Amino acid sequence: MEIITYAILLMAGTGLVLGVVIGIFAKLFRVVSDPRVDLVVELLPGANCGGCGMAGCADFAKAVVTGEAAPSKCPVSSAEQVSAIAQALGIEAGAAFKQKAVVLCGGDREQTMRLASYNGVADCVSASLVGSGPKGCAYGCLGMGSCARKCPFGAIEMINSLAIIHKELCVGCGSCALVCPRNVIKLVPAEAEVHVYCNSPLKAPAKRQVCKVACIGCRKCQKVAPEKFLIDGFRAIVNYADSALPTQEDVVATGCPTGALLTAEEHLHIEKHDPEWSAEK
Amino acid sequence: MRYLELTIGAILVYNFVLARFLGICPFLGVSKRLGTALGMSGAVVFVMTIASFITSLVYRHLLRFNIGGHVIDLSFLQVLLFILIIAGLVQLIEIMLQKLSIKLYQALGIYLPLITTNCAVLGAATINADNDYTVLEATVFGLCSGIGFALALVLFSSLRERLDLAEVPRPLKGTPIALITAGILAMVFVGFSGLC
């Protein structure tokens, strides 16, 4: 009987002591969190994509509340969502600058020559480490889909070993641009509809040997719209800094001989693209 | 000499995972990546040391006492009491860490509350009691057992990261090959027997 009494006393006593100690410590060490942070976290999309440059939505919310970042820095939130956050906190939303990613390469399996067959780990970084990749062009898309796997929004599709970005799904967080070992993915203003889909700075003959759709630097596009295109070495690039971006009419007027100058819509169907000039000719 | 023996014994010869087969659940569960394995190891070392210290205090001074020349032996409550204390202790540590070191709290993350139900921690407390270690001995034993657990977990997770890239026959992919690897690793550790 004595033992039972002591046993009950011991267990009850331990439980009581632990309970009281935990209770006291919970009060003593209570972490007071700013309720506004939780509010902002709820208003944010919660994609944790890192497009704002912070570790995740919770970190961004903290920065917004402390005033270190403007709500518009979130590339995923729509204008209404941003203004809702700004309204909840009673601050300025800040100027929004929407960007979208674009893969500056049109060389899918049909268009660009392969130097070798690669059957290692199906990942662009791994592939680029083996003799700088199986592709004939050392600057184009490797087509192993590292960016497509990385994209938190499923905006990248691999068609014929070429990454194609679906503009309506892309929010411009830049995750894909970070993971690409070839730096072929660029963040451009969201309004840009036309791009020069070639990333190779090489001279035209070197490019033509391996790729049907390379930009050969003929300057035809620049003659049509001198303000809208820049010549960088041996290729043309769209002048994204200029407020007047090239349109579809410019593409038609140029009639790019290799088909490197395309609208984003045409790039989606590049496998059907048949330039008048090809590597065999 | 006594402490050296304890240290080598706990880390290598009687390794918690590979020789005593305690804490197999986290050993298989959180060993897929080295990063998570390190987080878990840190949490186990931390909790095991403190739990060993507190439970051996309780064991030596609360479970057997003398009232008027009358010895009361409550050691049959040992397991029950240890579980209660370990659970309360982990809860307490979690509350304190959140306030005192948010970095450590985030690093240990989900693994800290998971340890509440880890048999390795209870095992350490029970072994301390069975061998009648003094409080200091028990604390050293707890720390070294934690380090032994960490060693096994880090070794195993590094192996598993490599296994992910290796060409494993289809029927053995995943957990089967992990279990075989664990078995071979355990056999390797048998080589340490006789050290002390």
PDB file of N, CA, C and O in Angstrom, chain A residues 2-4 6-8 10-11 14-15 18 21-23 25-32 62 121, chain B residues 62-63 65 67 70 72-74 76-77 80-81 84-85 88-89 91-92 95-96 98-100 165:
ATOM      1  N   GLU A   2       1.916   1.161   0.822  1.00  0.00           N
ATOM      2  CA  GLU A   2       2.820   2.299   0.937  1.00  0.00           C
ATOM      3  C   GLU A   2       3.448   2.628  -0.421  1.00  0.00           C
ATOM      4  O   GLU A   2       3.494   3.776  -0.845  1.00  0.00           O
ATOM      5  N   ILE A   3       3.880   1.526  -1.094  1.00  0.00           N
ATOM      6  CA  ILE A   3       4.543   1.691  -2.391  1.00  0.00           C
ATOM      7  C   ILE A   3       3.612   2.380  -3.374  1.00  0.00           C
ATOM      8  O   ILE A   3       4.000   3.298  -4.093  1.00  0.00           O
ATOM      9  N   ILE A   4       2.356   1.925  -3.412  1.00  0.00           N
ATOM     10  CA  ILE A   4       1.397   2.505  -4.354  1.00  0.00           C
ATOM     11  C   ILE A   4       1.238   4.004  -4.086  1.00  0.00           C
ATOM     12  O   ILE A   4       1.248   4.832  -5.003  1.00  0.00           O
ATOM     13  N   TYR A   6       3.370   6.033  -2.715  1.00  0.00           N
ATOM     14  CA  TYR A   6       4.559   6.772  -3.147  1.00  0.00           C
ATOM     15  C   TYR A   6       4.644   6.866  -4.661  1.00  0.00           C
ATOM     16  O   TYR A   6       5.037   7.886  -5.219  1.00  0.00           O
ATOM     17  N   ALA A   7       4.258   5.728  -5.319  1.00  0.00           N
ATOM     18  CA  ALA A   7       4.323   5.726  -6.788  1.00  0.00           C
ATOM     19  C   ALA A   7       3.396   6.781  -7.351  1.00  0.00           C
ATOM     20  O   ALA A   7       3.780   7.568  -8.243  1.00  0.00           O
ATOM     21  N   ILE A   8       2.163   6.820  -6.831  1.00  0.00           N
ATOM     22  CA  ILE A   8       1.203   7.812  -7.326  1.00  0.00           C
ATOM     23  C   ILE A   8       1.724   9.218  -7.049  1.00  0.00           C
ATOM     24  O   ILE A   8       1.688  10.104  -7.910  1.00  0.00           O
ATOM     25  N   LEU A  10       4.787  10.186  -6.681  1.00  0.00           N
ATOM     26  CA  LEU A  10       5.946  10.518  -7.516  1.00  0.00           C
ATOM     27  C   LEU A  10       5.518  10.923  -8.932  1.00  0.00           C
ATOM     28  O   LEU A  10       5.939  11.974  -9.440  1.00  0.00           O
ATOM     29  N   MET A  11       4.641  10.101  -9.535  1.00  0.00           N
ATOM     30  CA  MET A  11       4.223  10.399 -10.911  1.00  0.00           C
ATOM     31  C   MET A  11       3.429  11.707 -10.955  1.00  0.00           C
ATOM     32  O   MET A  11       3.683  12.568 -11.813  1.00  0.00           O
ATOM     33  N   THR A  14       5.832  14.590 -10.382  1.00  0.00           N
ATOM     34  CA  THR A  14       6.666  14.898 -11.554  1.00  0.00           C
ATOM     35  C   THR A  14       5.847  15.611 -12.622  1.00  0.00           C
ATOM     36  O   THR A  14       6.277  16.607 -13.195  1.00  0.00           O
ATOM     37  N   GLY A  15       4.659  15.058 -12.876  1.00  0.00           N
ATOM     38  CA  GLY A  15       3.786  15.682 -13.878  1.00  0.00           C
ATOM     39  C   GLY A  15       3.470  17.116 -13.517  1.00  0.00           C
ATOM     40  O   GLY A  15       3.547  18.018 -14.358  1.00  0.00           O
ATOM     41  N   LEU A  18       6.640  19.335 -13.878  1.00  0.00           N
ATOM     42  CA  LEU A  18       6.931  19.593 -15.291  1.00  0.00           C
ATOM     43  C   LEU A  18       5.916  20.561 -15.885  1.00  0.00           C
ATOM     44  O   LEU A  18       6.277  21.502 -16.594  1.00  0.00           O
ATOM     45  N   VAL A  21       6.559  24.049 -14.552  1.00  0.00           N
ATOM     46  CA  VAL A  21       7.800  24.614 -15.110  1.00  0.00           C
ATOM     47  C   VAL A  21       7.601  25.009 -16.570  1.00  0.00           C
ATOM     48  O   VAL A  21       7.976  26.108 -16.994  1.00  0.00           O
ATOM     49  N   ILE A  22       6.953  24.110 -17.336  1.00  0.00           N
ATOM     50  CA  ILE A  22       6.724  24.436 -18.750  1.00  0.00           C
ATOM     51  C   ILE A  22       5.824  25.655 -18.865  1.00  0.00           C
ATOM     52  O   ILE A  22       6.059  26.551 -19.692  1.00  0.00           O
ATOM     53  N   GLY A  23       4.805  25.705 -18.017  1.00  0.00           N
ATOM     54  CA  GLY A  23       3.903  26.860 -18.029  1.00  0.00           C
ATOM     55  C   GLY A  23       4.653  28.154 -17.763  1.00  0.00           C
ATOM     56  O   GLY A  23       4.505  29.147 -18.487  1.00  0.00           O
ATOM     57  N   PHE A  25       7.899  28.711 -18.080  1.00  0.00           N
ATOM     58  CA  PHE A  25       8.840  29.007 -19.168  1.00  0.00           C
ATOM     59  C   PHE A  25       8.122  29.530 -20.402  1.00  0.00           C
ATOM     60  O   PHE A  25       8.628  30.405 -21.084  1.00  0.00           O
ATOM     61  N   ALA A  26       6.935  28.965 -20.667  1.00  0.00           N
ATOM     62  CA  ALA A  26       6.195  29.428 -21.839  1.00  0.00           C
ATOM     63  C   ALA A  26       5.851  30.900 -21.683  1.00  0.00           C
ATOM     64  O   ALA A  26       5.853  31.662 -22.647  1.00  0.00           O
ATOM     65  N   LYS A  27       5.549  31.314 -20.448  1.00  0.00           N
ATOM     66  CA  LYS A  27       5.263  32.734 -20.208  1.00  0.00           C
ATOM     67  C   LYS A  27       6.542  33.580 -20.290  1.00  0.00           C
ATOM     68  O   LYS A  27       6.577  34.626 -20.927  1.00  0.00           O
ATOM     69  N   LEU A  28       7.607  33.050 -19.648  1.00  0.00           N
ATOM     70  CA  LEU A  28       8.875  33.801 -19.591  1.00  0.00           C
ATOM     71  C   LEU A  28       9.486  33.990 -20.963  1.00  0.00           C
ATOM     72  O   LEU A  28       9.988  35.058 -21.306  1.00  0.00           O
ATOM     73  N   PHE A  29       9.451  32.914 -21.753  1.00  0.00           N
ATOM     74  CA  PHE A  29      10.154  32.939 -23.038  1.00  0.00           C
ATOM     75  C   PHE A  29       9.199  33.121 -24.203  1.00  0.00           C
ATOM     76  O   PHE A  29       9.471  32.699 -25.303  1.00  0.00           O
ATOM     77  N   ARG A  30       8.047  33.734 -23.936  1.00  0.00           N
ATOM     78  CA  ARG A  30       7.072  33.888 -25.004  1.00  0.00           C
ATOM     79  C   ARG A  30       7.661  34.752 -26.117  1.00  0.00           C
ATOM     80  O   ARG A  30       8.215  35.821 -25.861  1.00  0.00           O
ATOM     81  N   VAL A  31       7.571  34.257 -27.335  1.00  0.00           N
ATOM     82  CA  VAL A  31       8.074  35.025 -28.468  1.00  0.00           C
ATOM     83  C   VAL A  31       6.920  35.859 -29.008  1.00  0.00           C
ATOM     84  O   VAL A  31       5.922  35.334 -29.492  1.00  0.00           O
ATOM     85  N   VAL A  32       7.057  37.158 -28.873  1.00  0.00           N
ATOM     86  CA  VAL A  32       5.999  38.032 -29.349  1.00  0.00           C
ATOM     87  C   VAL A  32       6.224  38.267 -30.839  1.00  0.00           C
ATOM     88  O   VAL A  32       7.235  38.833 -31.240  1.00  0.00           O
ATOM     89  N   LYS A  62       8.115  39.662 -43.525  1.00  0.00           N
ATOM     90  CA  LYS A  62       8.818  40.355 -42.442  1.00  0.00           C
ATOM     91  C   LYS A  62       9.471  41.632 -42.974  1.00  0.00           C
ATOM     92  O   LYS A  62       9.410  42.693 -42.349  1.00  0.00           O
ATOM     93  N   VAL A 121      23.481  11.580 -66.373  1.00  0.00           N
ATOM     94  CA  VAL A 121      22.378  12.089 -65.558  1.00  0.00           C
ATOM     95  C   VAL A 121      21.636  13.160 -66.359  1.00  0.00           C
ATOM     96  O   VAL A 121      22.247  14.069 -66.907  1.00  0.00           O
TER      97      VAL A 121
ATOM     98  N   LEU B  62      15.455  10.135  -6.730  1.00  0.00           N
ATOM     99  CA  LEU B  62      14.007  10.116  -6.522  1.00  0.00           C
ATOM    100  C   LEU B  62      13.419   8.709  -6.527  1.00  0.00           C
ATOM    101  O   LEU B  62      12.400   8.459  -5.894  1.00  0.00           O
ATOM    102  N   LEU B  63      14.062   7.792  -7.254  1.00  0.00           N
ATOM    103  CA  LEU B  63      13.436   6.484  -7.425  1.00  0.00           C
ATOM    104  C   LEU B  63      13.727   5.526  -6.260  1.00  0.00           C
ATOM    105  O   LEU B  63      13.017   4.555  -6.079  1.00  0.00           O
ATOM    106  N   PHE B  65      14.583   5.808  -2.241  1.00  0.00           N
ATOM    107  CA  PHE B  65      14.897   6.651  -1.084  1.00  0.00           C
ATOM    108  C   PHE B  65      14.533   5.953   0.209  1.00  0.00           C
ATOM    109  O   PHE B  65      13.946   4.878   0.252  1.00  0.00           O
ATOM    110  N   ILE B  67      12.922   6.201   4.021  1.00  0.00           N
ATOM    111  CA  ILE B  67      12.108   6.971   4.974  1.00  0.00           C
ATOM    112  C   ILE B  67      12.108   6.231   6.303  1.00  0.00           C
ATOM    113  O   ILE B  67      11.579   5.123   6.414  1.00  0.00           O
ATOM    114  N   HIS B  70      13.510   2.848   6.246  1.00  0.00           N
ATOM    115  CA  HIS B  70      12.625   2.024   5.439  1.00  0.00           C
ATOM    116  C   HIS B  70      12.924   2.321   3.973  1.00  0.00           C
ATOM    117  O   HIS B  70      12.703   3.435   3.515  1.00  0.00           O
ATOM    118  N   ILE B  72      12.362   2.543   0.178  1.00  0.00           N
ATOM    119  CA  ILE B  72      11.266   2.494  -0.791  1.00  0.00           C
ATOM    120  C   ILE B  72      11.882   2.388  -2.181  1.00  0.00           C
ATOM    121  O   ILE B  72      12.654   3.250  -2.584  1.00  0.00           O
ATOM    122  N   ASP B  73      11.571   1.319  -2.890  1.00  0.00           N
ATOM    123  CA  ASP B  73      12.150   1.126  -4.225  1.00  0.00           C
ATOM    124  C   ASP B  73      11.069   1.291  -5.286  1.00  0.00           C
ATOM    125  O   ASP B  73      10.173   0.460  -5.407  1.00  0.00           O
ATOM    126  N   LEU B  74      11.160   2.386  -6.013  1.00  0.00           N
ATOM    127  CA  LEU B  74      10.145   2.661  -7.030  1.00  0.00           C
ATOM    128  C   LEU B  74      10.702   2.452  -8.436  1.00  0.00           C
ATOM    129  O   LEU B  74      10.201   3.008  -9.400  1.00  0.00           O
ATOM    130  N   PHE B  76      10.446   0.290 -10.553  1.00  0.00           N
ATOM    131  CA  PHE B  76       9.547  -0.249 -11.584  1.00  0.00           C
ATOM    132  C   PHE B  76       8.879   0.884 -12.374  1.00  0.00           C
ATOM    133  O   PHE B  76       8.328   0.676 -13.428  1.00  0.00           O
ATOM    134  N   LEU B  77       8.946   2.109 -11.854  1.00  0.00           N
ATOM    135  CA  LEU B  77       8.353   3.254 -12.554  1.00  0.00           C
ATOM    136  C   LEU B  77       9.315   3.897 -13.555  1.00  0.00           C
ATOM    137  O   LEU B  77       8.979   4.882 -14.201  1.00  0.00           O
ATOM    138  N   LEU B  80       8.326   4.675 -17.292  1.00  0.00           N
ATOM    139  CA  LEU B  80       7.224   5.632 -17.308  1.00  0.00           C
ATOM    140  C   LEU B  80       7.725   7.034 -16.994  1.00  0.00           C
ATOM    141  O   LEU B  80       7.430   8.011 -17.686  1.00  0.00           O
ATOM    142  N   LEU B  81       8.532   7.093 -15.937  1.00  0.00           N
ATOM    143  CA  LEU B  81       9.015   8.388 -15.470  1.00  0.00           C
ATOM    144  C   LEU B  81       9.969   9.013 -16.489  1.00  0.00           C
ATOM    145  O   LEU B  81       9.917  10.208 -16.760  1.00  0.00           O
ATOM    146  N   LEU B  84       8.129  10.509 -19.443  1.00  0.00           N
ATOM    147  CA  LEU B  84       7.492  11.763 -19.026  1.00  0.00           C
ATOM    148  C   LEU B  84       8.520  12.884 -18.962  1.00  0.00           C
ATOM    149  O   LEU B  84       8.316  13.988 -19.488  1.00  0.00           O
ATOM    150  N   ILE B  85       9.657  12.574 -18.349  1.00  0.00           N
ATOM    151  CA  ILE B  85      10.676  13.617 -18.179  1.00  0.00           C
ATOM    152  C   ILE B  85      11.266  14.037 -19.520  1.00  0.00           C
ATOM    153  O   ILE B  85      11.440  15.236 -19.792  1.00  0.00           O
ATOM    154  N   GLY B  88       8.766  16.199 -21.414  1.00  0.00           N
ATOM    155  CA  GLY B  88       8.687  17.539 -20.823  1.00  0.00           C
ATOM    156  C   GLY B  88       9.936  18.351 -21.119  1.00  0.00           C
ATOM    157  O   GLY B  88       9.869  19.543 -21.433  1.00  0.00           O
ATOM    158  N   LEU B  89      11.078  17.656 -21.035  1.00  0.00           N
ATOM    159  CA  LEU B  89      12.358  18.332 -21.253  1.00  0.00           C
ATOM    160  C   LEU B  89      12.466  18.878 -22.673  1.00  0.00           C
ATOM    161  O   LEU B  89      12.873  20.026 -22.888  1.00  0.00           O
ATOM    162  N   GLN B  91      10.088  19.623 -24.670  1.00  0.00           N
ATOM    163  CA  GLN B  91       9.146  20.745 -24.784  1.00  0.00           C
ATOM    164  C   GLN B  91       9.775  22.025 -24.229  1.00  0.00           C
ATOM    165  O   GLN B  91       9.727  23.091 -24.835  1.00  0.00           O
ATOM    166  N   LEU B  92      10.401  21.861 -23.074  1.00  0.00           N
ATOM    167  CA  LEU B  92      11.028  22.995 -22.400  1.00  0.00           C
ATOM    168  C   LEU B  92      12.160  23.583 -23.250  1.00  0.00           C
ATOM    169  O   LEU B  92      12.255  24.801 -23.438  1.00  0.00           O
ATOM    170  N   ILE B  95      10.825  25.570 -26.198  1.00  0.00           N
ATOM    171  CA  ILE B  95      10.332  26.905 -25.835  1.00  0.00           C
ATOM    172  C   ILE B  95      11.496  27.867 -25.625  1.00  0.00           C
ATOM    173  O   ILE B  95      11.501  29.000 -26.108  1.00  0.00           O
ATOM    174  N   MET B  96      12.527  27.364 -24.917  1.00  0.00           N
ATOM    175  CA  MET B  96      13.663  28.244 -24.619  1.00  0.00           C
ATOM    176  C   MET B  96      14.441  28.604 -25.878  1.00  0.00           C
ATOM    177  O   MET B  96      14.848  29.745 -26.072  1.00  0.00           O
ATOM    178  N   GLN B  98      13.428  28.824 -28.904  1.00  0.00           N
ATOM    179  CA  GLN B  98      12.696  29.728 -29.788  1.00  0.00           C
ATOM    180  C   GLN B  98      12.953  31.174 -29.386  1.00  0.00           C
ATOM    181  O   GLN B  98      12.997  32.064 -30.221  1.00  0.00           O
ATOM    182  N   LYS B  99      13.141  31.365 -28.087  1.00  0.00           N
ATOM    183  CA  LYS B  99      13.376  32.725 -27.609  1.00  0.00           C
ATOM    184  C   LYS B  99      14.866  33.093 -27.652  1.00  0.00           C
ATOM    185  O   LYS B  99      15.246  34.174 -28.082  1.00  0.00           O
ATOM    186  N   LEU B 100      15.699  32.123 -27.209  1.00  0.00           N
ATOM    187  CA  LEU B 100      17.108  32.466 -26.985  1.00  0.00           C
ATOM    188  C   LEU B 100      17.934  32.403 -28.260  1.00  0.00           C
ATOM    189  O   LEU B 100      18.795  33.242 -28.485  1.00  0.00           O
ATOM    190  N   LEU B 165      22.524   7.911 -56.977  1.00  0.00           N
ATOM    191  CA  LEU B 165      23.060   8.096 -58.318  1.00  0.00           C
ATOM    192  C   LEU B 165      23.594   6.789 -58.908  1.00  0.00           C
ATOM    193  O   LEU B 165      23.871   6.710 -60.085  1.00  0.00           O
TER     194      LEU B 165
END
